[in-house]
Every structure is written in C-alpha cells, then in structure tokens.
mmCIF file of C-alpha atoms in Angstrom:
data_model
loop_
_atom_site.group_PDB
_atom_site.id
_atom_site.type_symbol
_atom_site.label_atom_id
_atom_site.label_comp_id
_atom_site.label_asym_id
_atom_site.label_seq_id
_atom_site.Cartn_x
_atom_site.Cartn_y
_atom_site.Cartn_z
ATOM 1 C CA MET A 1 -0.025 0.151 0.104
ATOM 2 C CA LEU A 2 2.565 2.476 1.083
ATOM 3 C CA GLY A 3 4.695 2.067 -1.923
ATOM 4 C CA ASN A 4 2.348 2.027 -4.072
ATOM 5 C CA PHE A 5 1.395 5.709 -2.492
ATOM 6 C CA PHE A 6 5.279 6.702 -2.830
ATOM 7 C CA GLU A 7 5.330 5.794 -6.513
ATOM 8 C CA TYR A 8 2.228 7.423 -7.581
ATOM 9 C CA PHE A 9 2.800 10.789 -5.915
ATOM 10 C CA LEU A 10 6.795 11.064 -6.815
ATOM 11 C CA SER A 11 5.120 10.283 -10.218
ATOM 12 C CA THR A 12 3.314 13.903 -9.928
ATOM 13 C CA GLY A 13 6.340 15.676 -9.185
ATOM 14 C CA SER A 14 5.891 15.635 -5.524
ATOM 15 C CA ASN A 15 9.268 15.732 -3.404
ATOM 16 C CA GLY A 16 11.225 16.462 -6.806
ATOM 17 C CA GLY A 17 10.157 12.994 -8.489
ATOM 18 C CA ARG A 18 12.550 10.963 -5.864
ATOM 19 C CA LEU A 19 12.786 9.254 -2.538
ATOM 20 C CA ALA A 20 15.530 7.367 -0.626
ATOM 21 C CA VAL A 21 14.039 4.924 2.328
ATOM 22 C CA LEU A 22 16.108 4.309 4.929
ATOM 23 C CA GLY A 23 14.651 1.980 7.185
ATOM 24 C CA ALA A 24 16.191 -0.431 10.244
ATOM 25 C CA THR A 25 14.583 -3.926 11.024
ATOM 26 C CA SER A 26 14.838 -6.711 13.486
ATOM 27 C CA GLY A 27 13.608 -9.087 11.106
ATOM 28 C CA ASP A 28 10.066 -8.777 9.409
ATOM 29 C CA THR A 29 9.813 -5.234 8.466
ATOM 30 C CA GLY A 30 12.802 -5.317 6.330
ATOM 31 C CA SER A 31 11.517 -7.871 3.791
ATOM 32 C CA ALA A 32 7.706 -6.236 4.325
ATOM 33 C CA ALA A 33 9.061 -3.027 3.048
ATOM 34 C CA ILE A 34 11.548 -4.679 0.074
ATOM 35 C CA TYR A 35 8.743 -6.593 -1.275
ATOM 36 C CA GLY A 36 6.352 -3.254 -1.221
ATOM 37 C CA LEU A 37 8.747 -0.993 -2.634
ATOM 38 C CA ARG A 38 10.884 -3.238 -5.077
ATOM 39 C CA GLY A 39 11.040 -1.643 -8.511
ATOM 40 C CA LYS A 40 8.962 1.351 -7.795
ATOM 41 C CA LYS A 41 10.306 4.213 -10.075
ATOM 42 C CA GLY A 42 12.203 6.839 -8.010
ATOM 43 C CA ILE A 43 12.872 5.152 -4.701
ATOM 44 C CA ASP A 44 15.830 3.676 -3.408
ATOM 45 C CA CYS A 45 15.303 1.423 -0.336
ATOM 46 C CA VAL A 46 17.985 0.763 2.088
ATOM 47 C CA ILE A 47 17.456 -1.528 4.575
ATOM 48 C CA LEU A 48 19.644 -2.008 8.204
ATOM 49 C CA TYR A 49 19.722 -4.941 9.828
ATOM 50 C CA PRO A 50 21.804 -6.575 12.527
ATOM 51 C CA THR A 51 24.452 -8.501 11.339
ATOM 52 C CA GLY A 52 24.143 -12.200 13.006
ATOM 53 C CA ARG A 53 20.672 -11.042 14.899
ATOM 54 C CA VAL A 54 18.028 -12.057 12.284
ATOM 55 C CA SER A 55 17.010 -15.654 11.360
ATOM 56 C CA GLU A 56 18.699 -17.274 7.943
ATOM 57 C CA ILE A 57 15.276 -17.269 6.482
ATOM 58 C CA GLN A 58 14.798 -13.640 7.253
ATOM 59 C CA GLU A 59 17.732 -12.549 6.045
ATOM 60 C CA ARG A 60 17.283 -14.385 2.637
ATOM 61 C CA GLN A 61 13.888 -13.083 2.488
ATOM 62 C CA MET A 62 16.022 -9.528 1.886
ATOM 63 C CA THR A 63 18.687 -10.386 0.248
ATOM 64 C CA THR A 64 17.466 -12.527 -2.610
ATOM 65 C CA VAL A 65 15.678 -9.772 -4.239
ATOM 66 C CA PRO A 66 17.534 -8.840 -6.827
ATOM 67 C CA ASP A 67 16.071 -5.483 -8.044
ATOM 68 C CA ALA A 68 18.344 -2.442 -8.600
ATOM 69 C CA ASN A 69 16.610 -0.189 -6.226
ATOM 70 C CA ILE A 70 16.629 -2.148 -2.779
ATOM 71 C CA HIS A 71 19.971 -2.001 -0.846
ATOM 72 C CA CYS A 72 20.067 -4.673 2.037
ATOM 73 C CA VAL A 73 23.188 -3.658 4.761
ATOM 74 C CA SER A 74 24.091 -5.785 7.632
ATOM 75 C CA ILE A 75 25.523 -3.464 10.450
ATOM 76 C CA ASP A 76 27.869 -4.299 13.284
ATOM 77 C CA GLY A 77 25.385 -4.100 16.051
ATOM 78 C CA THR A 78 22.359 -4.461 17.569
ATOM 79 C CA PHE A 79 18.853 -3.301 16.228
ATOM 80 C CA ASP A 80 18.747 -0.628 18.679
ATOM 81 C CA ASP A 81 22.066 0.591 16.682
ATOM 82 C CA CYS A 82 20.579 -0.182 12.959
ATOM 83 C CA GLN A 83 17.232 2.204 14.798
ATOM 84 C CA ASP A 84 19.732 4.946 16.092
ATOM 85 C CA LEU A 85 21.294 5.521 12.747
ATOM 86 C CA VAL A 86 17.956 5.896 11.086
ATOM 87 C CA LYS A 87 16.943 8.339 13.434
ATOM 88 C CA ALA A 88 20.083 10.383 13.523
ATOM 89 C CA SER A 89 19.463 10.721 10.024
ATOM 90 C CA PHE A 90 16.329 12.251 9.960
ATOM 91 C CA ARG A 91 17.952 14.604 12.194
ATOM 92 C CA ASP A 92 20.788 15.441 10.029
ATOM 93 C CA GLU A 93 18.641 18.191 7.945
ATOM 94 C CA LYS A 94 21.712 18.417 4.918
ATOM 95 C CA PHE A 95 21.383 14.633 4.652
ATOM 96 C CA ARG A 96 17.734 14.569 4.691
ATOM 97 C CA ASP A 97 16.981 17.016 2.103
ATOM 98 C CA GLU A 98 19.990 15.850 -0.663
ATOM 99 C CA VAL A 99 18.734 12.208 -0.587
ATOM 100 C CA LYS A 100 15.067 13.072 0.038
ATOM 101 C CA LEU A 101 14.660 11.000 2.856
ATOM 102 C CA GLY A 102 11.217 8.769 3.798
ATOM 103 C CA ALA A 103 10.819 5.954 6.026
ATOM 104 C CA VAL A 104 8.494 2.946 5.369
ATOM 105 C CA ASN A 105 8.839 1.130 8.992
ATOM 106 C CA SER A 106 6.937 2.258 11.974
ATOM 107 C CA ILE A 107 8.785 5.733 12.249
ATOM 108 C CA ASN A 108 6.353 6.521 9.073
ATOM 109 C CA TRP A 109 2.674 7.149 10.953
ATOM 110 C CA CYS A 110 1.281 5.393 8.151
ATOM 111 C CA ARG A 111 2.658 2.220 9.530
ATOM 112 C CA VAL A 112 0.802 2.152 12.748
ATOM 113 C CA LEU A 113 -2.101 3.540 11.203
ATOM 114 C CA ALA A 114 -2.577 0.247 9.069
ATOM 115 C CA GLN A 115 -2.138 -1.854 11.604
ATOM 116 C CA THR A 116 -5.516 -0.449 13.649
ATOM 117 C CA THR A 117 -6.739 -2.458 10.966
ATOM 118 C CA TYR A 118 -5.693 -5.886 12.586
ATOM 119 C CA TYR A 119 -7.649 -5.142 15.271
ATOM 120 C CA PHE A 120 -11.245 -3.798 13.546
ATOM 121 C CA TRP A 121 -10.790 -6.909 11.636
ATOM 122 C CA THR A 122 -10.080 -9.562 14.398
ATOM 123 C CA TYR A 123 -13.443 -7.890 16.386
ATOM 124 C CA LEU A 124 -15.403 -8.590 13.096
ATOM 125 C CA ARG A 125 -14.408 -11.996 13.326
ATOM 126 C CA ALA A 126 -14.214 -12.627 17.157
ATOM 127 C CA THR A 127 -17.723 -11.651 17.736
ATOM 128 C CA ASP A 128 -18.968 -13.275 14.131
ATOM 129 C CA ASP A 129 -21.110 -15.845 16.221
ATOM 130 C CA LYS A 130 -22.180 -13.719 19.170
ATOM 131 C CA LYS A 131 -25.579 -12.484 19.244
ATOM 132 C CA LYS A 132 -26.275 -9.150 20.749
ATOM 133 C CA GLU A 133 -29.335 -9.066 22.446
ATOM 134 C CA ASP A 134 -31.106 -5.568 23.362
ATOM 135 C CA ASN A 135 -30.113 -3.661 26.219
ATOM 136 C CA ASP A 136 -26.804 -5.847 26.478
ATOM 137 C CA ASP A 137 -23.103 -4.246 26.020
ATOM 138 C CA VAL A 138 -20.747 -5.154 22.657
ATOM 139 C CA THR A 139 -18.581 -8.305 23.709
ATOM 140 C CA LYS A 140 -15.301 -7.132 24.346
ATOM 141 C CA ILE A 141 -12.454 -8.772 23.384
ATOM 142 C CA SER A 142 -8.592 -8.465 24.646
ATOM 143 C CA CYS A 143 -5.645 -8.901 22.739
ATOM 144 C CA SER A 144 -1.838 -10.441 23.415
ATOM 145 C CA VAL A 145 0.761 -9.040 21.370
ATOM 146 C CA PRO A 146 4.270 -9.567 21.339
ATOM 147 C CA THR A 147 6.312 -6.517 21.279
ATOM 148 C CA GLY A 148 9.500 -5.467 20.656
ATOM 149 C CA ASN A 149 9.105 -1.669 19.096
ATOM 150 C CA PHE A 150 5.760 -0.952 20.380
ATOM 151 C CA GLY A 151 4.535 -0.575 16.938
ATOM 152 C CA ASP A 152 1.656 -3.021 16.411
ATOM 153 C CA VAL A 153 0.064 -3.167 20.358
ATOM 154 C CA LEU A 154 0.322 1.090 19.841
ATOM 155 C CA ALA A 155 -2.064 0.418 16.863
ATOM 156 C CA GLY A 156 -4.376 -1.768 18.892
ATOM 157 C CA TYR A 157 -4.155 1.837 21.799
ATOM 158 C CA TYR A 158 -5.408 3.824 19.270
ATOM 159 C CA SER A 159 -7.953 1.453 18.033
ATOM 160 C CA LYS A 160 -9.358 1.377 21.385
ATOM 161 C CA LYS A 161 -9.199 5.252 21.461
ATOM 162 C CA MET A 162 -11.434 5.269 18.129
ATOM 163 C CA GLY A 163 -14.039 3.214 19.636
ATOM 164 C CA LEU A 164 -13.135 -0.382 18.794
ATOM 165 C CA PRO A 165 -14.837 -2.295 22.002
ATOM 166 C CA LEU A 166 -11.206 -3.667 23.328
ATOM 167 C CA ASP A 167 -10.849 -4.960 26.951
ATOM 168 C CA LYS A 168 -7.463 -5.690 27.662
ATOM 169 C CA LEU A 169 -4.289 -4.937 25.864
ATOM 170 C CA VAL A 170 -1.056 -7.429 26.523
ATOM 171 C CA VAL A 171 2.454 -6.313 25.860
ATOM 172 C CA ALA A 172 4.333 -9.717 25.527
ATOM 173 C CA THR A 173 7.955 -9.483 25.390
ATOM 174 C CA ASN A 174 10.784 -12.118 25.795
ATOM 175 C CA GLU A 175 13.926 -11.914 28.045
ATOM 176 C CA ASN A 176 15.066 -8.075 26.644
ATOM 177 C CA ASP A 177 11.435 -7.337 29.016
ATOM 178 C CA ILE A 178 12.317 -2.916 29.131
ATOM 179 C CA LEU A 179 8.247 -2.617 28.290
ATOM 180 C CA HIS A 180 7.435 -5.314 30.903
ATOM 181 C CA ARG A 181 9.438 -3.906 33.573
ATOM 182 C CA PHE A 182 7.700 -0.583 32.681
ATOM 183 C CA PHE A 183 4.338 -1.701 32.726
ATOM 184 C CA SER A 184 5.092 -3.787 36.127
ATOM 185 C CA GLU A 185 7.077 -1.645 37.953
ATOM 186 C CA GLY A 186 7.572 2.096 36.227
ATOM 187 C CA GLU A 187 10.760 1.006 35.078
ATOM 188 C CA TYR A 188 11.867 1.841 31.637
ATOM 189 C CA HIS A 189 15.801 1.504 32.183
ATOM 190 C CA MET A 190 18.146 0.195 29.412
ATOM 191 C CA TYR A 191 19.780 -2.908 29.879
ATOM 192 C CA ASP A 192 22.325 -4.820 27.474
ATOM 193 C CA ILE A 193 20.467 -6.749 24.624
ATOM 194 C CA ASN A 194 19.893 -10.288 25.080
ATOM 195 C CA LYS A 195 20.195 -12.222 21.815
ATOM 196 C CA THR A 196 17.365 -14.926 22.110
ATOM 197 C CA ILE A 197 15.119 -17.076 19.888
ATOM 198 C CA SER A 198 13.014 -14.610 18.730
ATOM 199 C CA PRO A 199 15.141 -11.968 17.433
ATOM 200 C CA SER A 200 12.117 -9.698 16.285
ATOM 201 C CA MET A 201 11.656 -8.521 19.793
ATOM 202 C CA ASP A 202 15.508 -7.979 20.876
ATOM 203 C CA ILE A 203 14.771 -4.720 21.086
ATOM 204 C CA CYS A 204 15.535 -2.429 24.103
ATOM 205 C CA LYS A 205 14.659 1.021 23.028
ATOM 206 C CA SER A 206 11.352 0.808 21.299
ATOM 207 C CA SER A 207 10.854 3.994 19.105
ATOM 208 C CA ASN A 208 7.033 3.740 19.242
ATOM 209 C CA PHE A 209 6.766 3.670 22.877
ATOM 210 C CA GLU A 210 7.366 7.971 23.009
ATOM 211 C CA ARG A 211 4.575 8.189 20.912
ATOM 212 C CA TYR A 212 2.046 6.231 23.693
ATOM 213 C CA LEU A 213 4.313 8.025 26.858
ATOM 214 C CA TYR A 214 2.900 11.306 24.981
ATOM 215 C CA HIS A 215 -0.427 10.753 25.849
ATOM 216 C CA LEU A 216 0.494 9.312 29.524
ATOM 217 C CA GLY A 217 2.059 12.769 29.821
ATOM 218 C CA GLY A 218 -1.096 14.308 29.221
ATOM 219 C CA ASP A 219 -0.357 15.143 25.539
ATOM 220 C CA ASP A 220 2.168 17.621 26.730
ATOM 221 C CA PRO A 221 5.061 17.864 24.339
ATOM 222 C CA VAL A 222 7.326 19.792 27.181
ATOM 223 C CA THR A 223 6.979 16.324 29.354
ATOM 224 C CA LEU A 224 7.838 14.171 26.876
ATOM 225 C CA ALA A 225 11.277 16.487 26.296
ATOM 226 C CA ASN A 226 12.509 15.943 29.336
ATOM 227 C CA TRP A 227 11.079 12.347 30.272
ATOM 228 C CA MET A 228 13.078 11.351 26.735
ATOM 229 C CA SER A 229 16.036 14.372 27.855
ATOM 230 C CA ALA A 230 16.185 12.221 30.931
ATOM 231 C CA PHE A 231 16.393 8.614 29.072
ATOM 232 C CA GLU A 232 18.816 9.286 26.662
ATOM 233 C CA SER A 233 21.352 10.588 29.031
ATOM 234 C CA THR A 234 20.899 8.249 31.949
ATOM 235 C CA GLY A 235 19.333 5.087 30.266
ATOM 236 C CA LYS A 236 16.729 5.068 32.848
ATOM 237 C CA LEU A 237 13.232 6.283 33.102
ATOM 238 C CA THR A 238 11.006 5.493 36.344
ATOM 239 C CA LEU A 239 7.517 6.141 36.580
ATOM 240 C CA THR A 240 5.506 6.361 39.948
ATOM 241 C CA GLY A 241 2.001 6.953 41.669
ATOM 242 C CA SER A 242 -0.826 8.534 39.204
ATOM 243 C CA MET A 243 1.598 7.716 35.783
ATOM 244 C CA LEU A 244 2.051 4.413 36.620
ATOM 245 C CA LYS A 245 -1.228 3.586 37.651
ATOM 246 C CA LYS A 246 -2.722 5.249 34.674
ATOM 247 C CA ALA A 247 -0.299 2.857 32.115
ATOM 248 C CA LYS A 248 -1.451 -0.173 34.081
ATOM 249 C CA GLN A 249 -4.733 0.598 33.480
ATOM 250 C CA ASP A 250 -3.999 1.161 29.512
ATOM 251 C CA PHE A 251 -1.866 -2.582 29.013
ATOM 252 C CA MET A 252 -1.119 -5.307 31.003
ATOM 253 C CA SER A 253 2.470 -7.052 30.222
ATOM 254 C CA ALA A 254 3.919 -10.693 30.667
ATOM 255 C CA ARG A 255 7.638 -11.915 29.871
ATOM 256 C CA ALA A 256 8.380 -15.559 28.698
ATOM 257 C CA ASP A 257 11.825 -16.336 28.187
ATOM 258 C CA THR A 258 12.953 -19.324 26.085
ATOM 259 C CA SER A 259 12.442 -22.222 28.380
ATOM 260 C CA MET A 260 8.946 -20.640 28.660
ATOM 261 C CA THR A 261 8.680 -19.906 24.963
ATOM 262 C CA LEU A 262 9.583 -23.560 23.881
ATOM 263 C CA SER A 263 7.524 -25.029 26.494
ATOM 264 C CA ILE A 264 4.382 -23.605 24.555
ATOM 265 C CA ILE A 265 5.645 -24.011 21.453
ATOM 266 C CA LYS A 266 5.870 -28.099 22.291
ATOM 267 C CA ASP A 267 2.465 -27.676 24.138
ATOM 268 C CA TYR A 268 0.728 -26.304 21.267
ATOM 269 C CA TYR A 269 1.843 -28.585 18.916
ATOM 270 C CA GLU A 270 0.725 -31.556 20.881
ATOM 271 C CA LYS A 271 -2.306 -30.765 21.612
ATOM 272 C CA TYR A 272 -3.681 -28.816 18.935
ATOM 273 C CA GLY A 273 -1.246 -29.756 15.723
ATOM 274 C CA TYR A 274 -0.895 -25.886 15.528
ATOM 275 C CA MET A 275 3.122 -24.654 15.138
ATOM 276 C CA LEU A 276 3.989 -21.504 16.987
ATOM 277 C CA CYS A 277 6.490 -19.009 15.691
ATOM 278 C CA PRO A 278 9.225 -17.968 18.840
ATOM 279 C CA HIS A 279 7.596 -14.937 18.851
ATOM 280 C CA SER A 280 3.515 -15.639 18.494
ATOM 281 C CA ALA A 281 4.344 -18.370 21.410
ATOM 282 C CA VAL A 282 5.446 -15.140 23.999
ATOM 283 C CA GLY A 283 1.955 -13.440 23.141
ATOM 284 C CA VAL A 284 0.398 -17.595 23.781
ATOM 285 C CA SER A 285 2.680 -18.130 26.926
ATOM 286 C CA ALA A 286 1.634 -13.869 28.236
ATOM 287 C CA ILE A 287 -2.275 -15.084 28.260
ATOM 288 C CA HIS A 288 -1.239 -18.581 30.312
ATOM 289 C CA GLN A 289 0.733 -16.465 32.895
ATOM 290 C CA LEU A 290 -2.343 -13.306 33.330
ATOM 291 C CA ASP A 291 -5.109 -16.067 33.540
ATOM 292 C CA LEU A 292 -6.749 -14.412 30.104
ATOM 293 C CA VAL A 293 -7.586 -17.714 28.052
ATOM 294 C CA SER A 294 -10.711 -17.595 26.854
ATOM 295 C CA SER A 295 -13.006 -17.415 23.745
ATOM 296 C CA THR A 296 -12.655 -13.465 23.469
ATOM 297 C CA THR A 297 -9.152 -13.258 23.909
ATOM 298 C CA VAL A 298 -6.652 -13.160 20.715
ATOM 299 C CA CYS A 299 -2.978 -13.616 20.469
ATOM 300 C CA LEU A 300 -1.498 -11.759 17.204
ATOM 301 C CA ALA A 301 0.791 -14.121 15.691
ATOM 302 C CA THR A 302 4.013 -12.695 14.263
ATOM 303 C CA ALA A 303 5.274 -14.628 11.491
ATOM 304 C CA HIS A 304 5.606 -18.264 9.965
ATOM 305 C CA ASP A 305 7.542 -20.589 12.000
ATOM 306 C CA ALA A 306 9.348 -21.973 9.381
ATOM 307 C CA LYS A 307 11.153 -18.808 9.647
ATOM 308 C CA PHE A 308 12.912 -19.706 12.684
ATOM 309 C CA PRO A 309 13.712 -23.167 12.056
ATOM 310 C CA ASP A 310 16.599 -23.817 14.862
ATOM 311 C CA ALA A 311 14.686 -22.421 17.052
ATOM 312 C CA CYS A 312 11.428 -24.377 16.353
ATOM 313 C CA LYS A 313 13.401 -27.920 16.383
ATOM 314 C CA ARG A 314 14.342 -27.529 19.822
ATOM 315 C CA ALA A 315 10.643 -27.850 20.578
ATOM 316 C CA VAL A 316 9.409 -29.838 17.938
ATOM 317 C CA ASP A 317 11.309 -32.478 16.260
ATOM 318 C CA PRO A 318 10.606 -33.082 13.277
ATOM 319 C CA LEU A 319 9.404 -30.138 12.026
ATOM 320 C CA PRO A 320 6.546 -29.411 9.726
ATOM 321 C CA LYS A 321 7.297 -29.153 5.989
ATOM 322 C CA PRO A 322 7.928 -25.310 5.234
ATOM 323 C CA PRO A 323 5.738 -23.612 2.585
ATOM 324 C CA PRO A 324 7.568 -23.829 -0.838
ATOM 325 C CA GLN A 325 7.855 -20.053 -1.114
ATOM 326 C CA LEU A 326 9.970 -20.336 1.839
ATOM 327 C CA ALA A 327 12.046 -23.304 0.667
ATOM 328 C CA SER A 328 13.092 -21.898 -2.434
ATOM 329 C CA LEU A 329 15.023 -19.097 -0.817
ATOM 330 C CA TRP A 330 17.949 -21.370 -0.250
ATOM 331 C CA SER A 331 18.477 -21.966 -3.714
ATOM 332 C CA MET A 332 18.412 -18.460 -4.711
ATOM 333 C CA LYS A 333 21.617 -15.968 -5.139
ATOM 334 C CA THR A 334 21.988 -13.376 -2.341
ATOM 335 C CA ARG A 335 22.770 -9.942 -2.588
ATOM 336 C CA SER A 336 24.025 -7.587 0.652
ATOM 337 C CA SER A 337 26.537 -4.885 1.877
ATOM 338 C CA ASN A 338 27.824 -4.828 5.023
ATOM 339 C CA CYS A 339 28.681 -1.566 6.958
ATOM 340 C CA PRO A 340 29.887 -0.667 10.463
ATOM 341 C CA ASN A 341 27.946 1.078 13.163
ATOM 342 C CA ASP A 342 28.586 4.671 11.824
ATOM 343 C CA LEU A 343 26.643 7.248 10.830
ATOM 344 C CA LYS A 344 28.979 8.676 8.376
ATOM 345 C CA VAL A 345 29.783 5.577 6.475
ATOM 346 C CA VAL A 346 26.267 4.414 6.532
ATOM 347 C CA GLN A 347 24.873 8.016 4.758
ATOM 348 C CA SER A 348 28.010 7.889 2.501
ATOM 349 C CA PHE A 349 26.235 4.520 1.233
ATOM 350 C CA VAL A 350 23.101 5.860 0.997
ATOM 351 C CA LYS A 351 24.333 8.919 -1.302
ATOM 352 C CA LYS A 352 26.101 6.497 -3.412
ATOM 353 C CA ARG A 353 23.502 4.446 -3.594
ATOM 354 C CA VAL A 354 21.328 7.174 -4.633
ATOM 355 C CA ALA A 355 23.463 8.382 -7.385
ATOM 356 C CA GLU A 356 23.907 5.212 -9.249
ATOM 357 C CA ARG A 357 20.149 4.711 -9.290
ATOM 358 C CA ILE A 358 19.803 8.264 -10.757
ATOM 359 C CA ALA A 359 22.832 8.031 -13.225
ATOM 360 C CA GLY A 360 21.230 4.998 -14.013
ATOM 361 C CA GLU A 361 17.915 6.035 -14.665
ATOM 362 C CA GLN A 362 19.097 8.963 -16.736
ATOM 363 C CA LYS A 363 20.904 6.432 -19.321
ATOM 364 C CA LYS A 364 17.786 4.572 -19.509
ATOM 365 C CA ASP A 365 15.801 7.525 -20.656
ATOM 366 C CA ALA A 366 18.478 8.551 -22.791
ATOM 367 C CA THR A 367 18.797 5.384 -24.359
ATOM 368 C CA ARG A 368 14.630 5.218 -24.583
ATOM 369 C CA GLU A 369 14.772 8.784 -25.955
ATOM 370 C CA ASP A 370 17.253 7.564 -28.683
ATOM 371 C CA THR A 371 15.672 4.949 -29.521
ATOM 372 C CA MET A 372 12.346 6.796 -30.000
ATOM 373 C CA LYS A 373 14.200 9.462 -32.136
ATOM 374 C CA LYS A 374 15.234 6.340 -34.241
ATOM 375 C CA ALA A 375 12.056 4.865 -34.943
ATOM 376 C CA ALA A 376 10.597 8.465 -35.233
ATOM 377 C CA ALA A 377 13.289 9.051 -38.259
ATOM 378 C CA PHE A 378 12.511 5.483 -39.654
ATOM 379 C CA MET A 379 8.929 5.907 -39.626
ATOM 380 C CA ILE A 380 9.196 9.223 -41.571
ATOM 381 C CA GLY A 381 11.893 7.844 -43.848
ATOM 382 C CA ALA A 382 9.789 5.071 -44.490
ATOM 383 C CA SER A 383 6.734 7.460 -44.884
ATOM 384 C CA VAL A 384 8.614 9.496 -47.627
ATOM 385 C CA ILE A 385 9.377 6.065 -49.108
ATOM 386 C CA ALA A 386 6.062 5.167 -48.880
ATOM 387 C CA CYS A 387 4.891 8.566 -50.804
ATOM 388 C CA ALA A 388 7.426 8.706 -53.262
ATOM 389 C CA ALA A 389 6.403 4.917 -54.403
ATOM 390 C CA ILE A 390 2.887 6.087 -54.321
ATOM 391 C CA VAL A 391 3.512 9.031 -56.793
ATOM 392 C CA THR A 392 5.976 7.210 -59.057
ATOM 393 C CA ARG A 393 3.322 4.711 -59.572
ATOM 394 C CA SER A 394 0.781 7.213 -60.075
ATOM 395 C CA LEU A 395 2.916 8.551 -62.822
ATOM 396 C CA LEU A 396 3.347 5.272 -64.824
ATOM 397 C CA MET A 397 0.078 4.608 -64.641
ATOM 398 C CA ARG A 398 -0.620 7.992 -66.392
ATOM 399 C CA LYS A 399 1.870 7.221 -68.924
ATOM 400 C CA ARG A 400 0.111 3.646 -69.867
#
C-alpha cells in the first residue's frame, strides 16, 4: 500500500520525483518494506539489519530480491544501533534534504495507522457468532501482542481510543523485557540486549513507546521532551504514583523466557497440531501467565514458524514441512552489503546508491529517447519512401 502511494505521488512531481527510504529491521519489517518498494520508480530502499541477529530465512527474504533499487545492509551491532542510525539520519537536515529521505517502518505514522485494521478485522471475526441482545453491552475482546518496538500494540491502543470494544491489551516480551518492567514496576531502564530465539523482539529502545508516553504525559510535548532527554542521558526513566497507575490501566504485560517459549510451542503442537513461531509463542505464554485464556482473547501471530527452524526444532522434531515460498530461498542468489555502526559511513553508502540509481535512470531515459528518435526517423523515412512509391506508381499509370 505505502509503496504504491509513494510511487504515485512521486510521479506527480512531489518531493522532486524521488525518495530514499531508510529503514531498520529486527527481521520481518525489512522484507515487507522491500517487497512493497521493489522496482518502484524514483525510489531507493535501504534496509539496515543487525549482523547475525536475524534468522537465516529472514535475511534471505531480504537479500534474494534482485531489484536494483533495493539495498540490504548488515550493521555491526544490534537492532537498537540500526534504529539509532536511522533516527540520526532524519535529524541531519542537510543529509535528509540531499537524498530526499523517507521512512517505511513504524517511524512512518502510516505504518501504525495501517496496523489498526488488524484489530477491527479481529474484533469482527471474533464476535461473528456473538448474538447481541437488546440492552446488552457489545462484546469486548482482549488482545495479546508480542512486542519489541511497540508499534503493533500501539495500534491496538489507538483502535481502542477510536471506540473499538477492546478490553485488555497485553504487552508480551521476551528476555529483553524493558516494556514489561515499565508496565509492572514503572522502570523503563535500558540493559544490554540479549540474543534470543525471538530475534525480532530483541529491542531495548522501543521507538513507538515515545508516542504512548506523549499521551501518558497528558499530550504535553514538553513533558515528553523532558522524559526522553533524561532517558537518553541516563538510560533510565522511572514513573510512579498516578502515572504508573494510568499505564497499568492502559496495558497489562508479561515476560516469557526461552524455556517458557519452547514449552508453549511444544504444548500447542502436541495438543492442537498448531505450530507457533517463537514470537507468537511469547504472546500465547503471556495470556496463560495472566489467566486470560478465553474465547474472547486473541493472540496476534507475528510470523511463520518456518522462518525460525533452528529455534522451533528445539521444541518440535521433526518440524512440519516449510511452505515452498520459503524453502525456495535456500537456492536463490543473495546480494547484500556490510557497514560498521558509523553514521557517516552509512550516509555515504546511501548517497552513493542514490547517485548510482539516478545515473542509471538517466541513462535508461537517454537510451529510450534515442530509440524513440531513431524510430521516429525510421517512420518518417518509411513515409517518404511510401509517398515516393505512390507518386511514381501514379506517374507510370498516367503514361500507360
């Protein structure tokens, strides 16, 4: 959706007709962005991902896309490092304007807005069989959301604000539990990132969490700026009293470590024949811990289990057969670059790739124009010859 929007508005001359999308991914957002932007005219898509911290299948979903406008870059660091590089690039006004910088992941508000549809669709499906009687309250549902960057569950928060009958919103985390610690104790304190079996949630600085804090602080930008300034300088933000009470009213939370996650995967496969991915299993574990298992509680699944065979095999062996779309990735050629965790190096990479694409498009346009000129000259020449032939034939007919 977003890729088509971008291409359409660029075709009208907006933004100078070009856009350089710079995104960071912990696994799944990157491939979604890449497939949405591949081959789009006027667009370069540069996706940063942490070296060795996404699954092999997730990496291949990105690096097997051959389109010239797609650039996959592994960064020597964590997802938080990748995300910091993106944010710093947007704060660099000169660089931002030079390359016509844009965003496609949850830094872009459209991403969160699109995710609200998950909750409306889920509510309608979950209540299909609930017959509303006169004077009865509309049935509410609760949602458990595996969470790292806080985008998906924030979309649920906004859906509830828009009037969707949602009861509980559960923030489910793995060992990187900064969000769980906040909603249970009021402590948004940074620790080192643990490498887990649910890599897309290995995040300690949740960019969308700032959006929620803005509302928690009474929609006051000054309060938010003070909170985030303190967090950036100390790595800690602590809320107590009425603020913490309000946060607990908005969200419940739970934490599932590796052993709990593997136990849920095994249990659900043996009991129900359903194979959970390690991220989805965190969300399911959360509702068991919080005693929310019911017909009106929905766990949002995040990815196909076949993306994480090494992790899933620790719980279920042998694994179910992967879908052909994922299995075929192993035989496809890959293409990627590597950069250190250095802002200037990454920005230079982006500028170089943008310049190469513009030069390539100009060459194509020049070739196309030359071809059209040759075709026009040929048509004119053919028309002249045809006219001459007609005139000659006419003269010969008169002589007869």
